[in-house]
Amino acid sequence: GAGVSQSPSNKVTEKGKDVELRCDPISGHTALYWYRQSLGQGLEFLIYFQGNSAPDKSGLPSDRFSAERTGGSVSTLTIQRTQQEDSAVYLCASSLGGSGGGTQYFGPGTRLLVL
Amino acid sequence: AQTVTQSQPEMSVQEAETVTLSCTYDTSESNYYLFWYKQPPSRQMILVIRQEAYKQQNATENRFSVNFQKAAKSFSLKISDSQLGDTAMYFCARGENNAGNMLTFGGGTRLMVKP
């Protein structure tokens, strides 16, 4: 079956612009995660959605970052007024559930470059 | 912060030989899970192996096995009969069941398999 997909693969933007990154999880997966991979910070958790519950936003680095998940499926990560330090690879993952140590399946990521 | 540490930034191994990647972690939870993920240059994170902390038996997946030492909070990955396709970044990660299983990653080990 289809894996996790993300779009766009690469995004170049100018400082101060807003960007939207999209994630399509595996069908039937109720848990969805966003992570950021950067040279300086490594891999870090951003936000977690589980079904219809309120998301866990504890990893979001600033209020410029937000995410939503519509219909329990597709998720969009929005970064407002981008800064150069936002340059990173943004990875999305999904799993069957958020508990029980379910394996997270990752998408190919979106590489964001802020000029 | 509760961390995951990979002390070997880079390693190399000859094709067909065995290599062990180290990982230590910190946690105050009793119910958690440990993972090794592989990230080749394509950027796609691929699950290599998974271990439930409540299981004493070490997980194995074909040429990949772990040495899980719970008391020492150590979780090393052994790759037997190394193949050129094993060349990649390897990340150790911990998920805690009461925290939605979001993953905390180590800094990664870059493995090069030489012909």
PDB file of C-alpha atoms in Angstrom:
ATOM      1  CA  GLY A   1       0.000   0.000   0.000  1.00  0.00           C
ATOM      2  CA  ALA A   2       0.967   3.664  -0.245  1.00  0.00           C
ATOM      3  CA  GLY A   3       3.320   5.050   2.343  1.00  0.00           C
ATOM      4  CA  VAL A   4       3.425   8.490   3.919  1.00  0.00           C
ATOM      5  CA  SER A   5       3.723  11.203   1.296  1.00  0.00           C
ATOM      6  CA  GLN A   6       4.845  14.777   1.731  1.00  0.00           C
ATOM      7  CA  SER A   7       4.780  17.783  -0.541  1.00  0.00           C
ATOM      8  CA  PRO A   8       6.601  19.678  -1.759  1.00  0.00           C
ATOM      9  CA  SER A   9       9.874  17.732  -1.767  1.00  0.00           C
ATOM     10  CA  ASN A  10      11.850  20.938  -1.707  1.00  0.00           C
ATOM     11  CA  LYS A  11      10.861  24.503  -0.965  1.00  0.00           C
ATOM     12  CA  VAL A  12      12.933  27.632  -1.302  1.00  0.00           C
ATOM     13  CA  THR A  13      11.467  30.780   0.170  1.00  0.00           C
ATOM     14  CA  GLU A  14      12.501  34.259   1.147  1.00  0.00           C
ATOM     15  CA  LYS A  15      12.835  35.342   4.732  1.00  0.00           C
ATOM     16  CA  GLY A  16       9.546  36.701   6.020  1.00  0.00           C
ATOM     17  CA  LYS A  17       7.313  34.661   3.731  1.00  0.00           C
ATOM     18  CA  ASP A  18       4.820  32.057   4.947  1.00  0.00           C
ATOM     19  CA  VAL A  19       5.101  28.411   3.872  1.00  0.00           C
ATOM     20  CA  GLU A  20       2.789  25.417   4.047  1.00  0.00           C
ATOM     21  CA  LEU A  21       4.037  21.849   4.138  1.00  0.00           C
ATOM     22  CA  ARG A  22       1.688  18.959   3.516  1.00  0.00           C
ATOM     23  CA  CYS A  23       1.601  15.405   4.836  1.00  0.00           C
ATOM     24  CA  ASP A  24      -0.607  12.537   3.700  1.00  0.00           C
ATOM     25  CA  PRO A  25      -0.404   9.725   6.258  1.00  0.00           C
ATOM     26  CA  ILE A  26      -0.952   6.052   5.646  1.00  0.00           C
ATOM     27  CA  SER A  27      -4.662   5.320   5.364  1.00  0.00           C
ATOM     28  CA  GLY A  28      -6.116   4.174   8.673  1.00  0.00           C
ATOM     29  CA  HIS A  29      -3.315   5.584  10.796  1.00  0.00           C
ATOM     30  CA  THR A  30      -4.776   7.661  13.594  1.00  0.00           C
ATOM     31  CA  ALA A  31      -1.531   9.117  14.915  1.00  0.00           C
ATOM     32  CA  LEU A  32       0.463  11.706  12.971  1.00  0.00           C
ATOM     33  CA  TYR A  33       3.742  13.350  13.964  1.00  0.00           C
ATOM     34  CA  TRP A  34       5.851  16.187  12.626  1.00  0.00           C
ATOM     35  CA  TYR A  35       9.603  16.286  13.240  1.00  0.00           C
ATOM     36  CA  ARG A  36      12.313  18.678  12.136  1.00  0.00           C
ATOM     37  CA  GLN A  37      15.810  17.602  11.125  1.00  0.00           C
ATOM     38  CA  SER A  38      18.454  20.293  11.090  1.00  0.00           C
ATOM     39  CA  LEU A  39      22.239  20.305  11.221  1.00  0.00           C
ATOM     40  CA  GLY A  40      22.399  22.147  14.481  1.00  0.00           C
ATOM     41  CA  GLN A  41      19.549  20.528  16.394  1.00  0.00           C
ATOM     42  CA  GLY A  42      19.372  17.020  14.959  1.00  0.00           C
ATOM     43  CA  LEU A  43      15.955  15.386  14.850  1.00  0.00           C
ATOM     44  CA  GLU A  44      13.379  17.026  17.082  1.00  0.00           C
ATOM     45  CA  PHE A  45       9.687  16.468  17.697  1.00  0.00           C
ATOM     46  CA  LEU A  46       7.326  19.298  16.741  1.00  0.00           C
ATOM     47  CA  ILE A  47       3.677  18.242  17.093  1.00  0.00           C
ATOM     48  CA  TYR A  48       1.524  15.139  17.500  1.00  0.00           C
ATOM     49  CA  PHE A  49      -2.074  14.440  16.460  1.00  0.00           C
ATOM     50  CA  GLN A  50      -4.046  11.472  17.750  1.00  0.00           C
ATOM     51  CA  GLY A  51      -7.507  10.965  16.311  1.00  0.00           C
ATOM     52  CA  ASN A  52      -9.857  13.779  17.300  1.00  0.00           C
ATOM     53  CA  SER A  53      -7.942  14.706  20.446  1.00  0.00           C
ATOM     54  CA  ALA A  54      -6.327  18.092  20.920  1.00  0.00           C
ATOM     55  CA  PRO A  55      -2.835  17.992  19.424  1.00  0.00           C
ATOM     56  CA  ASP A  56       0.304  17.925  21.537  1.00  0.00           C
ATOM     57  CA  LYS A  57       2.098  21.098  20.454  1.00  0.00           C
ATOM     58  CA  SER A  58       4.841  20.911  23.047  1.00  0.00           C
ATOM     59  CA  GLY A  59       7.630  20.688  20.469  1.00  0.00           C
ATOM     60  CA  LEU A  60       6.735  23.724  18.382  1.00  0.00           C
ATOM     61  CA  PRO A  61       9.678  26.150  18.633  1.00  0.00           C
ATOM     62  CA  SER A  62       7.694  29.374  18.381  1.00  0.00           C
ATOM     63  CA  ASP A  63       4.226  30.749  17.746  1.00  0.00           C
ATOM     64  CA  ARG A  64       5.173  31.185  14.097  1.00  0.00           C
ATOM     65  CA  PHE A  65       4.659  27.443  13.752  1.00  0.00           C
ATOM     66  CA  SER A  66       1.209  25.875  13.585  1.00  0.00           C
ATOM     67  CA  ALA A  67      -0.309  22.703  12.241  1.00  0.00           C
ATOM     68  CA  GLU A  68      -3.702  21.294  11.569  1.00  0.00           C
ATOM     69  CA  ARG A  69      -5.088  17.958  10.609  1.00  0.00           C
ATOM     70  CA  THR A  70      -8.279  17.895   8.634  1.00  0.00           C
ATOM     71  CA  GLY A  71     -10.710  15.012   8.776  1.00  0.00           C
ATOM     72  CA  GLY A  72      -8.259  12.938  10.766  1.00  0.00           C
ATOM     73  CA  SER A  73      -6.103  12.489   7.688  1.00  0.00           C
ATOM     74  CA  VAL A  74      -4.068  15.104   5.821  1.00  0.00           C
ATOM     75  CA  SER A  75      -1.978  17.484   7.897  1.00  0.00           C
ATOM     76  CA  THR A  76      -0.522  20.874   7.049  1.00  0.00           C
ATOM     77  CA  LEU A  77       2.395  22.461   8.894  1.00  0.00           C
ATOM     78  CA  THR A  78       2.471  26.236   8.477  1.00  0.00           C
ATOM     79  CA  ILE A  79       5.452  28.429   9.226  1.00  0.00           C
ATOM     80  CA  GLN A  80       4.714  32.147   9.248  1.00  0.00           C
ATOM     81  CA  ARG A  81       7.276  34.881   8.668  1.00  0.00           C
ATOM     82  CA  THR A  82      10.016  32.346   7.967  1.00  0.00           C
ATOM     83  CA  GLN A  83      13.499  32.905   9.348  1.00  0.00           C
ATOM     84  CA  GLN A  84      16.793  31.489   8.138  1.00  0.00           C
ATOM     85  CA  GLU A  85      16.995  29.244  11.184  1.00  0.00           C
ATOM     86  CA  ASP A  86      13.812  27.521   9.979  1.00  0.00           C
ATOM     87  CA  SER A  87      15.856  25.944   7.171  1.00  0.00           C
ATOM     88  CA  ALA A  88      15.675  22.196   7.758  1.00  0.00           C
ATOM     89  CA  VAL A  89      14.094  18.984   6.578  1.00  0.00           C
ATOM     90  CA  TYR A  90      10.566  18.593   7.915  1.00  0.00           C
ATOM     91  CA  LEU A  91       9.558  14.973   8.375  1.00  0.00           C
ATOM     92  CA  CYS A  92       6.075  13.616   8.865  1.00  0.00           C
ATOM     93  CA  ALA A  93       5.320  10.186  10.322  1.00  0.00           C
ATOM     94  CA  SER A  94       2.174   8.222  11.015  1.00  0.00           C
ATOM     95  CA  SER A  95       1.325   5.170  13.076  1.00  0.00           C
ATOM     96  CA  LEU A  96      -1.715   3.057  13.819  1.00  0.00           C
ATOM     97  CA  GLY A  97      -2.053   4.609  17.252  1.00  0.00           C
ATOM     98  CA  GLY A  98      -0.216   6.904  19.580  1.00  0.00           C
ATOM     99  CA  SER A  99       0.204   4.350  22.319  1.00  0.00           C
ATOM    100  CA  GLY A 100       1.561   0.860  22.513  1.00  0.00           C
ATOM    101  CA  GLY A 101       4.822   1.764  20.865  1.00  0.00           C
ATOM    102  CA  GLY A 102       3.416   1.527  17.379  1.00  0.00           C
ATOM    103  CA  THR A 103       5.980   1.835  14.637  1.00  0.00           C
ATOM    104  CA  GLN A 104       6.109   5.255  13.062  1.00  0.00           C
ATOM    105  CA  TYR A 105       6.380   5.265   9.291  1.00  0.00           C
ATOM    106  CA  PHE A 106       8.085   8.299   7.867  1.00  0.00           C
ATOM    107  CA  GLY A 107       7.547  10.264   4.706  1.00  0.00           C
ATOM    108  CA  PRO A 108      10.439  11.428   2.499  1.00  0.00           C
ATOM    109  CA  GLY A 109      10.430  14.874   4.061  1.00  0.00           C
ATOM    110  CA  THR A 110      10.295  18.426   2.765  1.00  0.00           C
ATOM    111  CA  ARG A 111      13.595  20.267   2.562  1.00  0.00           C
ATOM    112  CA  LEU A 112      12.977  23.930   3.359  1.00  0.00           C
ATOM    113  CA  LEU A 113      15.545  26.580   2.544  1.00  0.00           C
ATOM    114  CA  VAL A 114      14.943  30.116   3.745  1.00  0.00           C
ATOM    115  CA  LEU A 115      17.081  32.681   1.949  1.00  0.00           C
TER     116      LEU A 115
ATOM    117  CA  ALA B   1      15.891  16.765  29.280  1.00  0.00           C
ATOM    118  CA  GLN B   2      15.757  13.051  28.869  1.00  0.00           C
ATOM    119  CA  THR B   3      18.185  12.230  26.127  1.00  0.00           C
ATOM    120  CA  VAL B   4      19.334   9.585  23.710  1.00  0.00           C
ATOM    121  CA  THR B   5      23.062   9.458  23.062  1.00  0.00           C
ATOM    122  CA  GLN B   6      24.967   7.924  20.186  1.00  0.00           C
ATOM    123  CA  SER B   7      28.632   8.245  20.955  1.00  0.00           C
ATOM    124  CA  GLN B   8      29.963   7.290  17.520  1.00  0.00           C
ATOM    125  CA  PRO B   9      29.389  10.045  14.939  1.00  0.00           C
ATOM    126  CA  GLU B  10      30.976   7.966  12.175  1.00  0.00           C
ATOM    127  CA  MET B  11      31.912   4.341  11.658  1.00  0.00           C
ATOM    128  CA  SER B  12      33.144   2.222   8.813  1.00  0.00           C
ATOM    129  CA  VAL B  13      33.159  -1.521   8.202  1.00  0.00           C
ATOM    130  CA  GLN B  14      34.322  -3.815   5.461  1.00  0.00           C
ATOM    131  CA  GLU B  15      31.691  -5.554   3.426  1.00  0.00           C
ATOM    132  CA  ALA B  16      30.648  -8.917   4.969  1.00  0.00           C
ATOM    133  CA  GLU B  17      32.012  -8.000   8.387  1.00  0.00           C
ATOM    134  CA  THR B  18      30.100  -7.209  11.590  1.00  0.00           C
ATOM    135  CA  VAL B  19      29.689  -3.783  13.151  1.00  0.00           C
ATOM    136  CA  THR B  20      28.051  -2.603  16.369  1.00  0.00           C
ATOM    137  CA  LEU B  21      26.520   0.848  16.820  1.00  0.00           C
ATOM    138  CA  SER B  22      26.122   2.144  20.367  1.00  0.00           C
ATOM    139  CA  CYS B  23      23.194   3.923  21.969  1.00  0.00           C
ATOM    140  CA  THR B  24      22.414   4.916  25.534  1.00  0.00           C
ATOM    141  CA  TYR B  25      19.288   6.622  26.756  1.00  0.00           C
ATOM    142  CA  ASP B  26      17.732   8.188  29.757  1.00  0.00           C
ATOM    143  CA  THR B  27      14.181   7.656  30.963  1.00  0.00           C
ATOM    144  CA  SER B  28      12.167   7.666  34.166  1.00  0.00           C
ATOM    145  CA  GLU B  29       9.354   5.671  32.609  1.00  0.00           C
ATOM    146  CA  SER B  30       8.841   1.924  32.921  1.00  0.00           C
ATOM    147  CA  ASN B  31       6.825   1.589  29.719  1.00  0.00           C
ATOM    148  CA  TYR B  32       8.824   2.656  26.696  1.00  0.00           C
ATOM    149  CA  TYR B  33      10.024   1.475  23.335  1.00  0.00           C
ATOM    150  CA  LEU B  34      13.318   1.661  21.512  1.00  0.00           C
ATOM    151  CA  PHE B  35      13.954   1.845  17.807  1.00  0.00           C
ATOM    152  CA  TRP B  36      16.758   1.923  15.306  1.00  0.00           C
ATOM    153  CA  TYR B  37      16.011   3.807  12.107  1.00  0.00           C
ATOM    154  CA  LYS B  38      18.142   3.969   8.981  1.00  0.00           C
ATOM    155  CA  GLN B  39      18.304   7.081   6.800  1.00  0.00           C
ATOM    156  CA  PRO B  40      20.047   6.605   3.448  1.00  0.00           C
ATOM    157  CA  PRO B  41      20.928   9.597   1.249  1.00  0.00           C
ATOM    158  CA  SER B  42      17.392   9.476  -0.161  1.00  0.00           C
ATOM    159  CA  ARG B  43      16.340  10.965   3.198  1.00  0.00           C
ATOM    160  CA  GLN B  44      13.641   8.331   3.825  1.00  0.00           C
ATOM    161  CA  MET B  45      13.675   7.108   7.432  1.00  0.00           C
ATOM    162  CA  ILE B  46      13.299   3.340   7.475  1.00  0.00           C
ATOM    163  CA  LEU B  47      12.651   1.255  10.570  1.00  0.00           C
ATOM    164  CA  VAL B  48      15.410  -1.283  11.145  1.00  0.00           C
ATOM    165  CA  ILE B  49      14.376  -2.853  14.432  1.00  0.00           C
ATOM    166  CA  ARG B  50      12.088  -2.268  17.417  1.00  0.00           C
ATOM    167  CA  GLN B  51      12.325  -3.345  21.064  1.00  0.00           C
ATOM    168  CA  GLU B  52       9.720  -3.205  23.809  1.00  0.00           C
ATOM    169  CA  ALA B  53      11.351  -2.342  27.125  1.00  0.00           C
ATOM    170  CA  TYR B  54       9.252  -4.896  29.009  1.00  0.00           C
ATOM    171  CA  LYS B  55      10.661  -7.726  26.892  1.00  0.00           C
ATOM    172  CA  GLN B  56      13.975  -9.141  28.024  1.00  0.00           C
ATOM    173  CA  GLN B  57      14.606 -10.997  24.794  1.00  0.00           C
ATOM    174  CA  ASN B  58      16.697  -9.056  22.329  1.00  0.00           C
ATOM    175  CA  ALA B  59      14.954  -8.237  19.063  1.00  0.00           C
ATOM    176  CA  THR B  60      16.360  -9.606  15.810  1.00  0.00           C
ATOM    177  CA  GLU B  61      15.540  -8.905  12.179  1.00  0.00           C
ATOM    178  CA  ASN B  62      17.574 -10.970   9.753  1.00  0.00           C
ATOM    179  CA  ARG B  63      21.111  -9.517   9.821  1.00  0.00           C
ATOM    180  CA  PHE B  64      20.179  -6.928  12.444  1.00  0.00           C
ATOM    181  CA  SER B  65      20.041  -7.604  16.160  1.00  0.00           C
ATOM    182  CA  VAL B  66      20.139  -5.556  19.321  1.00  0.00           C
ATOM    183  CA  ASN B  67      21.810  -5.902  22.682  1.00  0.00           C
ATOM    184  CA  PHE B  68      19.296  -4.396  25.097  1.00  0.00           C
ATOM    185  CA  GLN B  69      20.692  -3.823  28.585  1.00  0.00           C
ATOM    186  CA  LYS B  70      17.790  -2.299  30.500  1.00  0.00           C
ATOM    187  CA  ALA B  71      19.577  -1.641  33.776  1.00  0.00           C
ATOM    188  CA  ALA B  72      22.410   0.094  31.955  1.00  0.00           C
ATOM    189  CA  LYS B  73      19.967   1.892  29.620  1.00  0.00           C
ATOM    190  CA  SER B  74      21.935   0.675  26.645  1.00  0.00           C
ATOM    191  CA  PHE B  75      20.568  -0.373  23.253  1.00  0.00           C
ATOM    192  CA  SER B  76      23.226  -1.254  20.695  1.00  0.00           C
ATOM    193  CA  LEU B  77      22.637  -2.407  17.129  1.00  0.00           C
ATOM    194  CA  LYS B  78      24.667  -5.201  15.579  1.00  0.00           C
ATOM    195  CA  ILE B  79      24.776  -5.528  11.813  1.00  0.00           C
ATOM    196  CA  SER B  80      26.119  -8.865  10.618  1.00  0.00           C
ATOM    197  CA  ASP B  81      27.414  -9.613   7.125  1.00  0.00           C
ATOM    198  CA  SER B  82      27.429  -5.902   6.274  1.00  0.00           C
ATOM    199  CA  GLN B  83      26.320  -4.990   2.769  1.00  0.00           C
ATOM    200  CA  LEU B  84      27.017  -1.925   0.658  1.00  0.00           C
ATOM    201  CA  GLY B  85      23.333  -1.028   0.917  1.00  0.00           C
ATOM    202  CA  ASP B  86      23.706  -0.679   4.672  1.00  0.00           C
ATOM    203  CA  THR B  87      25.612   2.570   4.116  1.00  0.00           C
ATOM    204  CA  ALA B  88      23.435   5.230   5.778  1.00  0.00           C
ATOM    205  CA  MET B  89      22.838   7.328   8.865  1.00  0.00           C
ATOM    206  CA  TYR B  90      21.517   5.268  11.741  1.00  0.00           C
ATOM    207  CA  PHE B  91      19.386   6.829  14.453  1.00  0.00           C
ATOM    208  CA  CYS B  92      18.513   5.366  17.810  1.00  0.00           C
ATOM    209  CA  ALA B  93      15.179   6.576  19.188  1.00  0.00           C
ATOM    210  CA  ARG B  94      13.070   6.207  22.321  1.00  0.00           C
ATOM    211  CA  GLY B  95       9.299   6.473  22.549  1.00  0.00           C
ATOM    212  CA  GLU B  96       7.440   6.684  25.841  1.00  0.00           C
ATOM    213  CA  ASN B  97       3.976   5.205  25.959  1.00  0.00           C
ATOM    214  CA  ASN B  98       2.483   7.834  28.250  1.00  0.00           C
ATOM    215  CA  ALA B  99       3.675  10.648  25.987  1.00  0.00           C
ATOM    216  CA  GLY B 100       1.975   9.615  22.779  1.00  0.00           C
ATOM    217  CA  ASN B 101       5.089   7.736  21.780  1.00  0.00           C
ATOM    218  CA  MET B 102       6.679  10.757  20.142  1.00  0.00           C
ATOM    219  CA  LEU B 103      10.264   9.832  19.459  1.00  0.00           C
ATOM    220  CA  THR B 104      13.383  11.286  21.006  1.00  0.00           C
ATOM    221  CA  PHE B 105      16.313  10.678  18.681  1.00  0.00           C
ATOM    222  CA  GLY B 106      20.021  10.345  19.177  1.00  0.00           C
ATOM    223  CA  GLY B 107      22.406  12.407  17.109  1.00  0.00           C
ATOM    224  CA  GLY B 108      22.987   9.616  14.613  1.00  0.00           C
ATOM    225  CA  THR B 109      25.897   7.464  13.472  1.00  0.00           C
ATOM    226  CA  ARG B 110      27.068   7.673   9.880  1.00  0.00           C
ATOM    227  CA  LEU B 111      27.971   4.149   8.740  1.00  0.00           C
ATOM    228  CA  MET B 112      30.069   3.542   5.666  1.00  0.00           C
ATOM    229  CA  VAL B 113      30.341  -0.010   4.324  1.00  0.00           C
ATOM    230  CA  LYS B 114      33.480  -0.388   2.239  1.00  0.00           C
ATOM    231  CA  PRO B 115      33.855  -2.897  -0.582  1.00  0.00           C
TER     232      PRO B 115
END
